[in-house]
Amino acid sequence: MRIAKNDIVEVIAGNDRGKRGKVLKVFPETNLLLVEGVNFIHRHTRPRKQGEQGGIIEKEAPMNASNVLLVCTKCNRGVRVRTKVLTDKSKSRVCTQCGEMIERR
Ligand SMILES: [Zn+2]
């Protein structure tokens, strides 16, 4: 997966298409991402303990990494990236549109 925690991504499929958010968590084994403010689910809860409030909880649900694109700050949109190996052998992600490096945060 080319997307890492704290990346800003743009959603390209589903109900939240066009939304942007920060990646809160990645699940590499399942290719899922948790993106801030995207893919809310409503969970109806009952008060379990005394003093606890029941009601509807809104919570982000993990979504498939193939539904998002990394946002290039230079292009200001979601773009495809390729991996470039730098001279010191470290890997960097490069925007396929403008060639700009997209740093990990
Ligand atoms: Zn770009």
PDB file of C-alpha atoms and ligand atoms in Angstrom:
ATOM      1  CA  MET A   1       0.000   0.000   0.000  1.00  0.00           C
ATOM      2  CA  ARG A   2       1.377   3.423  -0.904  1.00  0.00           C
ATOM      3  CA  ILE A   3      -0.709   5.338   1.573  1.00  0.00           C
ATOM      4  CA  ALA A   4       0.593   5.957   5.067  1.00  0.00           C
ATOM      5  CA  LYS A   5      -0.746   7.382   8.275  1.00  0.00           C
ATOM      6  CA  ASN A   6      -1.227  11.184   8.272  1.00  0.00           C
ATOM      7  CA  ASP A   7      -1.419  11.373   4.470  1.00  0.00           C
ATOM      8  CA  ILE A   8      -4.131  13.568   3.008  1.00  0.00           C
ATOM      9  CA  VAL A   9      -6.269  11.570   0.615  1.00  0.00           C
ATOM     10  CA  GLU A  10      -9.200  12.276  -1.686  1.00  0.00           C
ATOM     11  CA  VAL A  11     -12.083   9.835  -1.968  1.00  0.00           C
ATOM     12  CA  ILE A  12     -12.819   8.786  -5.546  1.00  0.00           C
ATOM     13  CA  ALA A  13     -15.665   6.328  -5.063  1.00  0.00           C
ATOM     14  CA  GLY A  14     -18.792   5.869  -2.998  1.00  0.00           C
ATOM     15  CA  ASN A  15     -20.991   8.316  -1.110  1.00  0.00           C
ATOM     16  CA  ASP A  16     -18.077  10.418   0.068  1.00  0.00           C
ATOM     17  CA  ARG A  17     -16.623  10.934  -3.390  1.00  0.00           C
ATOM     18  CA  GLY A  18     -14.691  14.229  -3.559  1.00  0.00           C
ATOM     19  CA  LYS A  19     -14.133  14.476   0.183  1.00  0.00           C
ATOM     20  CA  ARG A  20     -10.680  14.862   1.621  1.00  0.00           C
ATOM     21  CA  GLY A  21      -9.344  13.763   4.928  1.00  0.00           C
ATOM     22  CA  LYS A  22      -6.319  12.750   6.903  1.00  0.00           C
ATOM     23  CA  VAL A  23      -5.480   9.074   7.196  1.00  0.00           C
ATOM     24  CA  LEU A  24      -5.873   8.115  10.857  1.00  0.00           C
ATOM     25  CA  LYS A  25      -4.943   4.474  10.553  1.00  0.00           C
ATOM     26  CA  VAL A  26      -3.865   1.943   7.933  1.00  0.00           C
ATOM     27  CA  PHE A  27      -4.596  -1.765   7.942  1.00  0.00           C
ATOM     28  CA  PRO A  28      -2.040  -3.184   5.469  1.00  0.00           C
ATOM     29  CA  GLU A  29      -3.226  -6.808   5.763  1.00  0.00           C
ATOM     30  CA  THR A  30      -6.729  -5.938   4.614  1.00  0.00           C
ATOM     31  CA  ASN A  31      -5.860  -2.924   2.439  1.00  0.00           C
ATOM     32  CA  LEU A  32      -8.168  -0.747   4.520  1.00  0.00           C
ATOM     33  CA  LEU A  33      -7.817   2.825   5.718  1.00  0.00           C
ATOM     34  CA  LEU A  34      -9.476   4.900   8.371  1.00  0.00           C
ATOM     35  CA  VAL A  35      -9.875   8.442   7.031  1.00  0.00           C
ATOM     36  CA  GLU A  36     -10.844  11.371   9.225  1.00  0.00           C
ATOM     37  CA  GLY A  37     -14.335  12.672   8.480  1.00  0.00           C
ATOM     38  CA  VAL A  38     -15.025  10.110   5.753  1.00  0.00           C
ATOM     39  CA  ASN A  39     -17.261   7.036   5.611  1.00  0.00           C
ATOM     40  CA  PHE A  40     -19.267   7.694   8.737  1.00  0.00           C
ATOM     41  CA  ILE A  41     -21.364   4.931  10.101  1.00  0.00           C
ATOM     42  CA  HIS A  42     -24.189   5.440  12.539  1.00  0.00           C
ATOM     43  CA  ARG A  43     -24.245   3.099  15.413  1.00  0.00           C
ATOM     44  CA  HIS A  44     -27.237   2.933  17.671  1.00  0.00           C
ATOM     45  CA  THR A  45     -26.218   2.291  21.228  1.00  0.00           C
ATOM     46  CA  ARG A  46     -28.050   1.593  24.427  1.00  0.00           C
ATOM     47  CA  PRO A  47     -26.829   2.789  27.784  1.00  0.00           C
ATOM     48  CA  ARG A  48     -24.985  -0.170  29.264  1.00  0.00           C
ATOM     49  CA  LYS A  49     -23.904   1.309  32.532  1.00  0.00           C
ATOM     50  CA  GLN A  50     -25.682   3.699  34.801  1.00  0.00           C
ATOM     51  CA  GLY A  51     -25.071   7.278  33.760  1.00  0.00           C
ATOM     52  CA  GLU A  52     -24.047   6.277  30.239  1.00  0.00           C
ATOM     53  CA  GLN A  53     -25.976   7.851  27.428  1.00  0.00           C
ATOM     54  CA  GLY A  54     -27.538   5.855  24.675  1.00  0.00           C
ATOM     55  CA  GLY A  55     -28.195   7.219  21.241  1.00  0.00           C
ATOM     56  CA  ILE A  56     -26.603   7.361  17.852  1.00  0.00           C
ATOM     57  CA  ILE A  57     -22.847   7.441  17.633  1.00  0.00           C
ATOM     58  CA  GLU A  58     -21.230   8.629  14.430  1.00  0.00           C
ATOM     59  CA  LYS A  59     -17.929   7.008  13.762  1.00  0.00           C
ATOM     60  CA  GLU A  60     -15.584   6.650  10.825  1.00  0.00           C
ATOM     61  CA  ALA A  61     -15.481   3.153   9.362  1.00  0.00           C
ATOM     62  CA  PRO A  62     -12.450   1.732   7.536  1.00  0.00           C
ATOM     63  CA  MET A  63     -12.639   1.916   3.759  1.00  0.00           C
ATOM     64  CA  ASN A  64     -10.768   0.235   0.967  1.00  0.00           C
ATOM     65  CA  ALA A  65      -7.519   1.914  -0.020  1.00  0.00           C
ATOM     66  CA  SER A  66      -8.437   1.577  -3.704  1.00  0.00           C
ATOM     67  CA  ASN A  67     -11.222   4.131  -3.139  1.00  0.00           C
ATOM     68  CA  VAL A  68      -8.839   6.960  -2.383  1.00  0.00           C
ATOM     69  CA  LEU A  69      -6.010   8.824  -4.061  1.00  0.00           C
ATOM     70  CA  LEU A  70      -3.135  10.597  -2.402  1.00  0.00           C
ATOM     71  CA  VAL A  71      -3.488  14.398  -2.658  1.00  0.00           C
ATOM     72  CA  CYS A  72      -0.603  16.177  -4.381  1.00  0.00           C
ATOM     73  CA  THR A  73      -0.212  19.642  -2.848  1.00  0.00           C
ATOM     74  CA  LYS A  74       1.168  21.038  -6.095  1.00  0.00           C
ATOM     75  CA  CYS A  75      -1.660  19.703  -8.293  1.00  0.00           C
ATOM     76  CA  ASN A  76      -4.151  20.257  -5.439  1.00  0.00           C
ATOM     77  CA  ARG A  77      -6.031  17.087  -6.266  1.00  0.00           C
ATOM     78  CA  GLY A  78      -5.942  13.366  -5.809  1.00  0.00           C
ATOM     79  CA  VAL A  79      -3.283  11.805  -8.024  1.00  0.00           C
ATOM     80  CA  ARG A  80      -1.711   8.474  -8.771  1.00  0.00           C
ATOM     81  CA  VAL A  81       1.786   8.062  -7.460  1.00  0.00           C
ATOM     82  CA  ARG A  82       4.756   5.975  -8.397  1.00  0.00           C
ATOM     83  CA  THR A  83       7.557   4.894  -6.142  1.00  0.00           C
ATOM     84  CA  LYS A  84      10.970   6.309  -6.816  1.00  0.00           C
ATOM     85  CA  VAL A  85      14.141   4.963  -5.256  1.00  0.00           C
ATOM     86  CA  LEU A  86      16.434   7.786  -4.213  1.00  0.00           C
ATOM     87  CA  THR A  87      20.219   7.762  -4.367  1.00  0.00           C
ATOM     88  CA  ASP A  88      20.399   6.856  -0.667  1.00  0.00           C
ATOM     89  CA  LYS A  89      18.151   3.827  -1.463  1.00  0.00           C
ATOM     90  CA  SER A  90      15.206   5.258   0.433  1.00  0.00           C
ATOM     91  CA  LYS A  91      11.876   5.195  -1.352  1.00  0.00           C
ATOM     92  CA  SER A  92       9.803   8.209  -2.154  1.00  0.00           C
ATOM     93  CA  ARG A  93       6.381   8.660  -3.702  1.00  0.00           C
ATOM     94  CA  VAL A  94       6.189  10.836  -6.769  1.00  0.00           C
ATOM     95  CA  CYS A  95       3.092  12.398  -8.361  1.00  0.00           C
ATOM     96  CA  THR A  96       2.588  10.955 -11.848  1.00  0.00           C
ATOM     97  CA  GLN A  97       1.109  14.279 -13.011  1.00  0.00           C
ATOM     98  CA  CYS A  98       3.711  16.861 -12.020  1.00  0.00           C
ATOM     99  CA  GLY A  99       6.631  14.773 -10.753  1.00  0.00           C
ATOM    100  CA  GLU A 100       6.528  16.391  -7.334  1.00  0.00           C
ATOM    101  CA  MET A 101       7.632  14.274  -4.390  1.00  0.00           C
ATOM    102  CA  ILE A 102       4.916  13.599  -1.863  1.00  0.00           C
ATOM    103  CA  GLU A 103       6.493  13.485   1.557  1.00  0.00           C
ATOM    104  CA  ARG A 104       5.277  11.309   4.349  1.00  0.00           C
ATOM    105  CA  ARG A 105       4.103  13.379   7.285  1.00  0.00           C
TER     106      ARG A 105
HETATM  107 ZN    ZN B   1       1.249  16.705  -8.663  1.00  0.00          ZN
END
